[in-house]
Coordinates of C-alpha atoms in Angstrom, one line a residue:
Chain K
M1 CA 115.2 -26.7 8.4
P2 CA 117.1 -23.9 10.0
L3 CA 115.0 -24.0 12.6
S4 CA 115.5 -26.9 15.4
E5 CA 112.3 -28.7 17.7
H6 CA 113.4 -25.9 20.6
D7 CA 113.1 -22.4 18.1
L8 CA 109.8 -24.2 17.5
A9 CA 108.7 -25.7 20.5
A10 CA 109.2 -21.4 21.8
I11 CA 107.6 -19.7 18.6
R12 CA 104.2 -22.1 20.0
L13 CA 105.2 -21.1 23.5
T14 CA 105.1 -17.4 22.7
L15 CA 102.2 -17.4 20.7
E16 CA 99.7 -19.2 22.9
L17 CA 101.1 -17.2 25.6
A18 CA 100.4 -13.9 23.6
S19 CA 97.0 -15.0 22.7
L20 CA 95.2 -15.9 25.7
T21 CA 97.1 -13.0 27.7
T22 CA 95.0 -10.5 24.2
V23 CA 91.8 -12.3 25.8
L24 CA 92.5 -11.6 29.0
L25 CA 93.7 -8.5 28.3
L26 CA 90.8 -7.2 25.7
V27 CA 88.5 -8.8 29.4
V28 CA 90.6 -7.1 32.2
G29 CA 91.6 -3.7 30.2
T30 CA 87.9 -3.0 28.7
P31 CA 86.5 -1.5 32.2
I32 CA 89.3 0.4 33.6
A33 CA 89.7 2.1 29.9
W34 CA 86.3 2.3 30.4
W35 CA 86.3 4.1 33.9
L36 CA 89.1 6.3 33.5
A37 CA 87.3 7.3 29.9
R38 CA 84.5 8.2 32.1
T39 CA 85.4 8.9 35.7
R40 CA 85.0 12.4 37.6
S41 CA 87.5 11.4 40.8
R42 CA 89.9 12.1 41.6
L43 CA 91.2 8.8 41.5
K44 CA 91.7 8.7 37.5
G45 CA 95.3 10.8 37.4
A46 CA 96.6 7.8 40.1
I47 CA 94.6 4.7 38.0
G48 CA 95.9 5.9 34.9
A49 CA 99.4 6.9 36.7
V50 CA 99.7 3.1 37.5
V51 CA 97.8 2.0 34.3
A52 CA 101.1 3.6 32.5
L53 CA 104.1 2.3 34.7
P54 CA 104.8 -1.0 32.7
L55 CA 105.8 1.0 30.1
V56 CA 109.0 3.3 31.7
L57 CA 109.7 1.0 34.6
P58 CA 113.3 -1.5 33.5
P59 CA 110.9 -4.8 33.4
T60 CA 113.0 -6.3 35.9
V61 CA 111.5 -4.4 38.3
L62 CA 108.3 -5.6 38.0
G63 CA 109.9 -9.1 37.4
F64 CA 111.1 -8.9 40.4
Y65 CA 107.9 -7.3 42.7
L66 CA 105.6 -10.0 40.6
L67 CA 108.3 -12.6 41.4
V68 CA 107.9 -11.5 45.0
T69 CA 104.1 -11.3 45.0
M70 CA 103.7 -14.2 44.0
G71 CA 106.1 -16.1 45.6
P72 CA 105.1 -18.5 48.5
H73 CA 105.4 -15.6 50.9
G74 CA 103.6 -13.0 48.7
P75 CA 99.6 -12.1 49.0
I76 CA 100.0 -13.5 45.8
G77 CA 102.1 -17.0 46.9
Q78 CA 99.2 -17.4 49.6
L79 CA 95.6 -17.2 48.2
T80 CA 96.9 -18.9 45.3
Q81 CA 99.0 -21.6 47.3
F82 CA 95.3 -22.0 49.1
L83 CA 93.4 -22.4 46.1
G84 CA 95.4 -25.5 45.3
L85 CA 96.8 -23.7 42.7
G86 CA 100.3 -24.1 43.8
T87 CA 102.5 -20.4 42.6
L88 CA 102.7 -19.0 39.7
P89 CA 106.7 -18.6 39.9
F90 CA 107.9 -20.2 36.6
T91 CA 104.9 -22.2 35.8
F92 CA 104.0 -20.7 32.0
A93 CA 100.2 -19.6 34.4
G94 CA 102.0 -17.0 36.1
L95 CA 104.4 -16.0 32.8
V96 CA 100.9 -14.4 31.7
V97 CA 99.8 -12.7 34.2
A98 CA 102.8 -11.2 34.3
S99 CA 102.3 -10.6 30.9
V100 CA 98.6 -9.2 31.7
F101 CA 100.6 -6.7 33.9
Y102 CA 103.5 -5.9 31.4
S103 CA 101.2 -4.8 28.3
L104 CA 98.8 -3.6 30.0
P105 CA 99.2 0.5 29.1
F106 CA 99.0 -0.8 25.5
V107 CA 95.5 -2.1 25.8
V108 CA 94.2 0.2 28.1
Q109 CA 95.2 3.4 26.7
P110 CA 94.0 3.2 22.5
L111 CA 90.5 1.4 24.4
Q112 CA 90.8 4.4 26.8
N113 CA 90.8 7.5 23.1
A114 CA 88.5 5.1 21.5
F115 CA 86.1 5.5 24.5
E116 CA 86.8 9.4 25.0
A117 CA 86.6 10.4 20.6
I118 CA 83.0 8.8 21.3
G119 CA 82.1 11.9 23.3
E120 CA 78.1 11.7 25.6
R121 CA 75.7 12.7 22.6
P122 CA 75.4 8.2 21.4
L123 CA 75.6 7.5 24.6
E124 CA 72.2 10.1 25.6
V125 CA 70.7 8.9 21.7
A126 CA 70.8 5.2 22.7
S127 CA 69.0 5.6 26.6
T128 CA 66.4 8.0 25.5
L129 CA 66.2 5.3 23.1
R130 CA 65.2 2.9 25.4
A131 CA 69.1 1.1 25.9
G132 CA 69.8 0.3 28.6
P133 CA 73.9 0.4 30.1
W134 CA 74.8 -2.8 28.9
D135 CA 72.7 -3.0 25.8
T136 CA 74.1 0.7 25.1
F137 CA 77.7 -1.1 25.6
F138 CA 78.1 -3.1 22.8
T139 CA 75.3 -2.2 20.9
V140 CA 76.8 1.9 20.3
V141 CA 80.5 1.7 22.2
V142 CA 82.0 -0.9 20.9
P143 CA 80.8 -0.7 17.3
L144 CA 82.8 2.9 17.8
A145 CA 85.3 2.0 20.0
R146 CA 86.4 -0.8 17.3
P147 CA 89.3 0.8 15.3
G148 CA 90.4 1.5 19.3
F149 CA 89.5 -2.7 19.7
I150 CA 91.7 -3.2 16.9
T151 CA 95.2 -1.2 17.7
A152 CA 94.8 -3.0 21.3
A153 CA 94.7 -5.9 20.2
I154 CA 97.3 -5.6 17.9
L155 CA 99.5 -3.5 19.8
G156 CA 99.6 -6.5 23.1
F157 CA 99.7 -9.5 21.9
A158 CA 102.6 -7.7 20.0
H159 CA 104.8 -6.1 23.1
T160 CA 103.5 -10.1 25.0
V161 CA 105.6 -11.2 22.2
G162 CA 108.8 -9.3 22.3
E163 CA 108.8 -9.4 26.0
F164 CA 111.8 -10.4 28.4
G165 CA 113.2 -9.0 31.0
V166 CA 109.4 -9.9 33.0
V167 CA 109.5 -13.8 31.1
L168 CA 113.6 -14.2 32.9
M169 CA 112.7 -13.5 36.0
I170 CA 108.8 -15.0 36.4
G171 CA 109.7 -18.3 34.3
G172 CA 113.0 -18.4 34.2
N173 CA 114.2 -20.4 31.7
I174 CA 112.4 -23.7 31.6
P175 CA 112.0 -25.3 27.6
E176 CA 108.0 -26.2 27.0
K177 CA 106.8 -23.8 30.0
T178 CA 108.3 -20.4 29.4
R179 CA 110.9 -20.6 27.6
T180 CA 109.6 -18.4 24.9
V181 CA 111.0 -16.7 21.8
A182 CA 113.1 -14.2 23.3
V183 CA 114.8 -15.9 25.8
Q184 CA 115.9 -18.8 23.0
I185 CA 117.6 -16.3 20.7
F186 CA 118.7 -14.9 23.7
D187 CA 119.9 -18.8 24.8
H188 CA 121.7 -18.6 20.8
V189 CA 123.6 -15.6 21.8
E190 CA 125.1 -17.5 24.9
A191 CA 126.1 -20.2 22.7
M192 CA 127.1 -18.4 20.3
E193 CA 125.4 -19.8 18.2
Y194 CA 124.8 -17.2 15.6
A195 CA 122.8 -18.5 12.7
Q196 CA 120.5 -19.9 14.7
A197 CA 120.1 -17.2 16.8
H198 CA 119.8 -15.0 12.9
W199 CA 116.4 -16.9 11.8
L200 CA 114.2 -16.4 15.1
A201 CA 115.9 -12.5 15.2
G202 CA 115.2 -11.7 11.4
G203 CA 111.6 -13.4 12.1
M204 CA 111.1 -11.5 15.4
V205 CA 111.7 -8.0 13.2
L206 CA 109.9 -9.3 9.9
F207 CA 106.4 -10.3 12.1
S208 CA 106.5 -6.8 14.0
F209 CA 107.4 -5.0 10.4
L210 CA 104.2 -6.1 9.2
V211 CA 102.5 -5.9 12.4
L212 CA 103.5 -2.3 12.4
F213 CA 102.4 -2.1 9.0
A214 CA 99.3 -3.3 8.9
L215 CA 98.5 -0.9 11.4
Y216 CA 99.6 2.2 10.9
S217 CA 98.2 1.7 7.0
S218 CA 94.7 1.3 8.6
R219 CA 95.1 3.5 10.0
R220 CA 95.7 6.0 7.8
F221 CA 93.5 3.6 5.2
K222 CA 90.5 4.9 7.9
A223 CA 91.9 8.9 8.9
G224 CA 91.6 9.1 4.8
L225 CA 87.7 8.4 4.7
S226 CA 86.6 11.4 7.6
Chain F
M1 CA 47.5 5.7 28.0
P2 CA 48.2 8.7 30.2
E3 CA 45.2 11.3 31.1
Q4 CA 46.9 13.1 34.0
G5 CA 49.5 14.8 32.5
I6 CA 53.3 15.5 34.0
E7 CA 53.5 17.1 36.8
A8 CA 56.4 18.5 37.4
Q9 CA 59.2 19.9 40.6
L10 CA 62.0 20.6 39.7
R11 CA 65.2 22.1 41.4
L12 CA 68.8 22.0 40.4
Q13 CA 72.0 23.6 40.2
R14 CA 75.2 24.2 38.1
G15 CA 78.1 26.5 38.4
A16 CA 75.6 30.4 39.1
F17 CA 72.9 28.6 37.2
R18 CA 69.8 27.4 39.3
L19 CA 66.7 25.7 37.8
D20 CA 63.5 25.7 39.4
A21 CA 60.2 24.4 37.8
H22 CA 57.3 23.7 38.0
L23 CA 55.0 22.2 35.7
Q24 CA 52.2 21.1 35.7
L25 CA 50.9 20.0 31.8
P26 CA 47.8 18.6 30.4
A27 CA 48.4 15.0 29.4
N28 CA 48.2 15.7 25.6
G29 CA 48.2 18.0 22.9
I30 CA 51.9 20.8 22.6
S31 CA 52.9 22.3 25.1
V32 CA 55.4 25.5 24.4
L33 CA 58.3 26.4 25.9
L34 CA 59.1 29.5 25.4
G35 CA 62.0 31.6 27.5
R36 CA 65.5 33.4 26.4
S37 CA 68.2 32.1 25.1
G38 CA 70.3 31.0 28.2
S39 CA 67.2 30.5 30.7
G40 CA 67.5 27.2 31.3
K41 CA 65.2 25.2 28.5
T42 CA 67.5 22.5 27.4
T43 CA 68.4 22.2 31.2
L44 CA 64.8 21.3 32.3
L45 CA 64.2 19.1 29.4
R46 CA 67.3 17.5 30.2
A47 CA 66.1 17.0 34.3
I48 CA 63.0 15.1 32.8
A49 CA 64.4 13.5 30.3
G50 CA 66.6 11.9 33.1
L51 CA 70.0 13.0 32.0
E52 CA 70.1 15.9 34.6
R53 CA 70.0 15.0 38.0
A54 CA 67.5 17.3 39.5
E55 CA 66.4 16.7 42.8
G56 CA 62.4 17.2 43.3
F57 CA 60.1 14.9 42.3
L58 CA 58.7 14.4 38.4
Q59 CA 55.0 12.0 37.4
V60 CA 53.9 11.3 34.2
G61 CA 51.1 9.6 33.1
G62 CA 50.5 8.4 36.5
Q63 CA 53.4 7.3 37.0
L64 CA 56.1 7.8 38.7
W65 CA 60.0 8.9 37.6
Q66 CA 61.2 10.6 40.7
D67 CA 61.0 12.3 43.5
A68 CA 63.3 11.9 47.3
T69 CA 64.0 8.5 47.3
C70 CA 63.4 7.1 42.9
F71 CA 66.0 7.5 40.4
R72 CA 64.5 6.6 36.6
P73 CA 67.2 6.2 34.5
P74 CA 66.5 7.6 31.1
H75 CA 66.6 4.4 29.9
Q76 CA 63.3 3.2 32.2
R77 CA 61.1 6.7 31.8
S78 CA 58.7 6.3 28.5
L79 CA 59.8 9.5 25.8
G80 CA 61.7 10.5 23.2
Y81 CA 63.9 13.2 23.5
V82 CA 65.1 15.5 20.1
R83 CA 67.9 17.8 20.1
Q84 CA 68.5 20.9 18.6
A85 CA 71.7 19.1 16.1
S86 CA 69.6 16.0 15.3
E87 CA 72.1 12.8 17.4
L88 CA 71.5 10.9 15.2
L89 CA 73.3 6.8 15.8
P90 CA 77.0 7.3 14.2
H91 CA 77.4 4.1 12.9
L92 CA 74.1 2.6 11.6
D93 CA 73.2 3.3 8.6
V94 CA 68.6 5.5 8.7
R95 CA 67.0 2.2 9.8
A96 CA 68.6 1.0 12.0
N97 CA 68.6 4.2 13.8
L98 CA 64.5 3.8 13.3
E99 CA 64.5 0.6 14.0
F100 CA 66.9 0.9 17.8
G101 CA 64.2 2.3 20.1
Y102 CA 61.5 0.1 18.7
R103 CA 63.2 -3.0 18.6
R104 CA 62.7 -1.9 22.2
I105 CA 59.2 -1.7 23.2
P106 CA 57.1 -4.8 23.4
R107 CA 55.2 -5.3 20.7
A108 CA 52.0 -4.4 22.9
R109 CA 52.9 -1.1 23.7
R110 CA 54.4 0.2 20.4
R111 CA 51.4 2.1 19.5
L112 CA 53.1 3.8 16.4
G113 CA 54.7 0.9 12.9
L114 CA 57.3 1.2 11.5
D115 CA 56.1 1.6 7.2
E116 CA 53.3 4.0 8.9
V117 CA 56.4 6.6 10.5
I118 CA 58.8 6.4 7.9
A119 CA 55.9 7.3 5.1
L120 CA 54.2 9.6 7.5
F121 CA 58.5 11.8 7.5
G122 CA 57.8 11.0 4.0
L123 CA 61.9 8.8 4.8
E124 CA 61.2 6.1 2.4
D125 CA 64.6 7.0 -0.3
L126 CA 66.9 7.0 2.6
L127 CA 67.0 3.9 4.6
D128 CA 69.6 2.5 3.5
Q129 CA 71.9 5.9 4.8
R130 CA 74.7 6.6 7.1
A131 CA 73.4 8.5 9.9
E132 CA 76.1 10.8 9.9
W133 CA 75.8 11.4 6.0
L134 CA 72.9 12.8 6.7
P135 CA 72.1 16.7 6.2
N136 CA 71.0 19.1 8.2
G137 CA 66.9 18.6 7.6
P138 CA 66.3 14.8 7.2
R139 CA 68.7 14.0 9.2
Q140 CA 66.0 15.4 11.5
R141 CA 63.4 14.3 10.2
V142 CA 64.7 10.3 10.7
A143 CA 65.3 11.8 14.7
I144 CA 62.2 12.9 15.3
A145 CA 60.9 9.5 14.0
C146 CA 62.9 7.3 16.1
A147 CA 61.8 9.5 19.2
L148 CA 57.8 8.9 17.8
L149 CA 59.0 4.8 17.6
T150 CA 59.8 4.5 21.0
S151 CA 55.7 5.2 21.2
P152 CA 56.8 7.5 24.2
D153 CA 54.2 9.1 26.9
L154 CA 55.9 12.0 26.3
L155 CA 58.4 13.3 23.5
L156 CA 60.8 16.6 24.1
L157 CA 61.4 18.7 21.5
D158 CA 64.3 20.8 21.9
A159 CA 63.9 24.3 19.2
P160 CA 63.1 21.2 16.7
L161 CA 63.7 23.2 13.9
I162 CA 66.3 25.4 14.4
C163 CA 68.8 24.9 13.0
L164 CA 66.9 24.1 9.0
D165 CA 66.2 26.5 6.6
R166 CA 62.5 27.5 5.4
H167 CA 62.1 24.3 3.6
S168 CA 62.8 21.6 5.8
R169 CA 60.6 23.4 8.2
A170 CA 58.0 23.4 5.7
Q171 CA 58.0 20.0 5.4
I172 CA 57.6 18.7 9.7
L173 CA 55.8 21.4 10.7
P174 CA 52.8 19.7 9.0
A175 CA 54.3 16.4 9.6
L176 CA 54.1 17.7 14.1
E177 CA 50.4 19.7 13.5
Q178 CA 49.0 15.8 12.2
L179 CA 50.9 14.5 15.8
R180 CA 49.8 16.3 17.7
G181 CA 45.2 14.8 16.1
Q182 CA 46.9 11.4 16.1
L183 CA 48.8 10.9 19.4
R184 CA 47.4 11.2 22.7
I185 CA 50.4 12.4 23.9
P186 CA 51.9 15.6 26.1
L187 CA 54.5 17.1 23.8
L188 CA 57.0 20.1 25.3
Y189 CA 57.9 21.7 22.9
V190 CA 60.9 24.0 22.9
T191 CA 61.3 27.3 20.8
H192 CA 62.0 30.9 20.0
S193 CA 59.9 31.0 17.1
Q194 CA 56.1 33.1 17.5
D195 CA 55.4 31.4 14.0
E196 CA 55.7 28.1 16.0
V197 CA 54.2 29.1 18.4
T198 CA 50.9 30.4 17.3
R199 CA 50.7 27.4 14.7
L200 CA 51.6 24.7 17.1
A201 CA 51.4 26.3 21.4
D202 CA 47.7 23.7 22.9
H203 CA 49.7 25.9 25.9
L204 CA 52.7 27.3 26.6
I205 CA 55.6 28.1 29.9
L206 CA 57.3 31.3 30.4
L207 CA 60.3 30.6 31.7
D208 CA 63.0 33.5 32.8
K209 CA 66.4 33.0 34.7
G210 CA 65.7 29.1 35.9
K211 CA 62.3 29.8 36.8
T212 CA 58.6 28.3 35.9
F213 CA 56.5 32.0 35.5
A214 CA 53.9 31.6 34.3
S215 CA 51.9 29.2 32.4
G216 CA 48.0 28.6 31.0
P217 CA 47.1 28.4 27.1
P218 CA 48.5 30.5 25.0
G219 CA 45.1 33.7 23.5
R220 CA 46.0 34.2 27.4
L221 CA 50.1 34.6 28.1
L222 CA 50.8 35.8 24.6
S223 CA 47.8 39.0 25.8
D224 CA 49.5 39.1 28.8
P225 CA 51.3 43.4 27.3
R226 CA 53.0 42.2 30.7
L227 CA 55.3 39.4 29.2
P228 CA 58.8 40.2 28.0
L229 CA 57.3 38.3 25.4
N230 CA 57.8 40.9 22.3
H231 CA 58.1 44.5 21.4
P232 CA 54.9 46.0 21.3
D233 CA 55.3 47.3 17.4
E234 CA 55.1 43.6 17.3
A235 CA 52.8 42.1 20.2
A236 CA 49.7 39.1 18.6
V237 CA 46.9 37.4 19.8
V238 CA 46.2 34.3 18.2
L239 CA 43.0 32.8 18.5
I240 CA 41.8 29.7 18.5
G241 CA 38.3 29.4 16.6
Q242 CA 36.3 27.0 14.0
V243 CA 35.6 27.6 10.4
E244 CA 31.4 28.0 9.8
H245 CA 31.3 28.8 6.3
H246 CA 33.5 29.7 2.7
D247 CA 32.4 31.4 0.4
P248 CA 33.8 31.5 -2.8
H249 CA 32.7 34.0 -5.0
Y250 CA 34.1 37.0 -2.9
R251 CA 36.9 34.2 -1.4
L252 CA 36.1 34.4 2.6
S253 CA 35.8 32.3 4.5
T254 CA 33.8 32.6 8.6
V255 CA 35.1 31.5 11.0
R256 CA 34.8 31.3 14.9
V257 CA 35.8 32.6 17.8
P258 CA 34.8 33.3 20.8
G259 CA 32.9 35.7 21.1
G260 CA 32.5 36.6 17.7
T261 CA 33.0 35.7 13.8
L262 CA 36.1 36.7 11.6
S263 CA 35.9 36.9 7.8
V264 CA 39.2 35.9 6.5
S265 CA 41.1 34.3 3.1
L266 CA 39.7 31.8 2.3
S267 CA 40.9 29.0 3.6
R268 CA 41.5 25.2 2.6
L269 CA 39.8 23.9 5.3
P270 CA 36.0 22.1 5.9
P271 CA 33.9 23.7 7.5
G272 CA 34.0 22.4 10.9
A273 CA 37.4 22.2 11.1
E274 CA 39.7 23.8 13.6
T275 CA 41.8 26.3 12.3
R276 CA 44.2 30.1 14.3
V277 CA 43.6 33.2 12.8
R278 CA 46.3 36.0 14.1
I279 CA 45.9 39.0 15.8
F280 CA 48.4 42.1 16.0
A281 CA 47.8 44.6 18.5
R282 CA 48.3 47.7 15.9
D283 CA 45.7 46.3 13.8
V284 CA 43.0 46.8 15.9
S285 CA 40.7 50.0 16.8
L286 CA 38.5 51.4 18.9
S287 CA 35.6 52.7 18.1
L288 CA 32.4 53.3 21.0
D289 CA 30.0 53.1 18.6
P290 CA 29.4 50.7 16.0
P291 CA 31.1 51.9 13.0
H292 CA 29.2 52.2 9.7
N293 CA 29.8 51.7 6.0
S294 CA 32.9 51.0 6.8
S295 CA 35.5 49.2 5.1
I296 CA 36.9 46.4 7.2
L297 CA 35.0 43.4 8.0
N298 CA 36.2 42.7 11.2
I299 CA 33.9 44.2 13.6
L300 CA 33.5 43.0 17.4
R301 CA 31.5 43.8 20.4
V302 CA 34.6 43.6 23.5
R303 CA 34.9 45.1 26.8
I304 CA 38.2 46.4 28.3
A305 CA 39.9 44.4 30.6
D306 CA 42.9 46.8 31.7
L307 CA 44.9 49.9 29.7
F308 CA 48.9 49.6 30.1
H309 CA 50.7 52.8 29.9
E310 CA 53.9 51.9 28.2
Q311 CA 56.5 54.4 29.3
D312 CA 57.6 57.2 27.4
S313 CA 55.5 56.1 24.8
A314 CA 52.6 57.8 22.7
R315 CA 51.2 55.2 23.5
V316 CA 48.9 52.6 25.6
M317 CA 48.3 48.6 24.9
V318 CA 44.8 48.0 25.9
R319 CA 43.4 43.6 26.3
L320 CA 40.5 43.1 25.6
D321 CA 37.7 40.3 26.8
L322 CA 35.2 38.7 24.6
D323 CA 34.0 35.5 25.6
S324 CA 37.3 32.9 26.7
A325 CA 39.3 34.6 25.6
C326 CA 41.2 38.2 24.7
I327 CA 43.0 40.2 22.2
L328 CA 45.2 43.5 22.0
A329 CA 44.3 47.1 20.7
R330 CA 46.6 49.4 20.8
I331 CA 46.2 52.4 19.8
T332 CA 47.3 56.3 21.8
R333 CA 46.7 57.7 24.9
L334 CA 45.5 60.5 22.5
S335 CA 42.5 58.4 20.9
A336 CA 42.3 56.3 24.9
D337 CA 41.9 59.3 27.0
R338 CA 39.3 61.4 24.2
L339 CA 37.0 58.3 24.1
G340 CA 37.1 58.0 27.7
L341 CA 38.3 54.5 28.0
A342 CA 38.7 52.4 31.3
P343 CA 37.6 48.7 32.1
G344 CA 34.6 47.7 32.0
L345 CA 33.5 49.9 29.3
Q346 CA 32.0 48.1 25.8
V347 CA 33.3 48.9 23.2
Y348 CA 33.3 47.3 19.5
A349 CA 36.7 46.0 18.1
Q350 CA 38.2 47.3 13.9
I351 CA 39.9 44.1 13.8
K352 CA 42.2 45.9 9.9
S353 CA 43.7 42.2 9.7
V354 CA 43.5 38.4 10.4
A355 CA 46.0 35.5 9.4
L356 CA 44.6 32.6 9.3
M357 CA 47.9 30.8 10.5
E358 CA 46.4 27.3 7.9

């Protein structure tokens, strides 16, 4: 068996983290993307830039500020302590929160593009056929934006699987709790266990390739249709 | 069922364009909104639909849709809206498009059945097709059917035939005419087409630079030469009449219009049916005495209402009163002076040709 018990635990943890983060990202990212796609507010530029920040910032910067705000003296830390939840850093929950911030642009941007591509017309048609805003969203917008949702979910999931810096800053390196595959590979390399590192790293390459391959070939398929 | 018609005062500013519309429309029948492009016809329809937020007041069939304190969003206005380039929901097939609005109407409020509307617009063979792949003609039929299936209290039609070929028009116009008799709801219809006005209009509203400046029965408005509707050569009046009897031997029908009867080519409608005839001003000549031994069949006794001189022209437009309508005659100024035509004078109008609008 080339993978150790610790390796398998890290894989399991990574998949759990990515799945939960993806679900939360779709819930949080959809209204943000909708707002960005539809608003004429002057805040649009500022909010769009904030959402895109994780694309350009070093993960350590993001991790550092999340650590400070979620720590015992930060505003989020004070809130979670007040609610009796303790503090988030170095817990699985803390990792989830950090991942949501870190992968937000990968979900918001495809959704925003999909919503913008729908345009005003189908929404007006639905409204003059008596569909209210929520009704229209679920019966017209979601089906029309389905490729956007699929792209967003895949990118959000894959990007969360691949994160390293933020995980290390927020999660530390606690087996079974915050040690993801990326961190496990780092540990193996530190310990000169190159064979072990190869198995995990190669697996990551294969996984990422398959995800992106699926994504790009389905896009080409769609483009060929229309 | 709305019996109170539509009352609207809507104001809206969009850049340099200003809409200032006052409407008072009958509770049923087709009201045609006429105006040059850019006069604000589409904006007015969108404001009535609630798609543009206008200021003012709007009441349809006794229900308040908006005033200074309330504004019903589009989905809470009982209306159907058909656009120029008919828009359907692209991710659904035709049947799902038809059912989209229909399902959202409580059973008790539905006035038209699904199968009935499908038959009226001949959509049986299209039901399984994707909406986004339909050609223009069928698409527009589906769009009108979708709007009707919400059993609206008001149907807005924004130049629904403008993008269609002759064949598609010929399929839709009769359905619209049939609906006029069948549905007791108001239709507000935007068009540039003189033909559609004469076939469909029960009421006419003229819009210019965002302002509604005249409103009334089409016979009266179309016969007012001061309104810049037509080129004088094309000026025509439509009379609403009733088929009286047929003469199959000479292939003629008699139609009773205000102020007399007219002989027209044989009508397909049964005696008693309502019909429309169009008379061009250029086809009407005037005589002081009853003409005898003339080949012209249609001679009406009329009273001159007024004369309108055209600038730098040899001709005048004469408006002639029938009992409750008018027709126009376009004659030379020389003849008008020779005959001594003046308002109030009784004359005989000889009508060279009368077109039946069927």
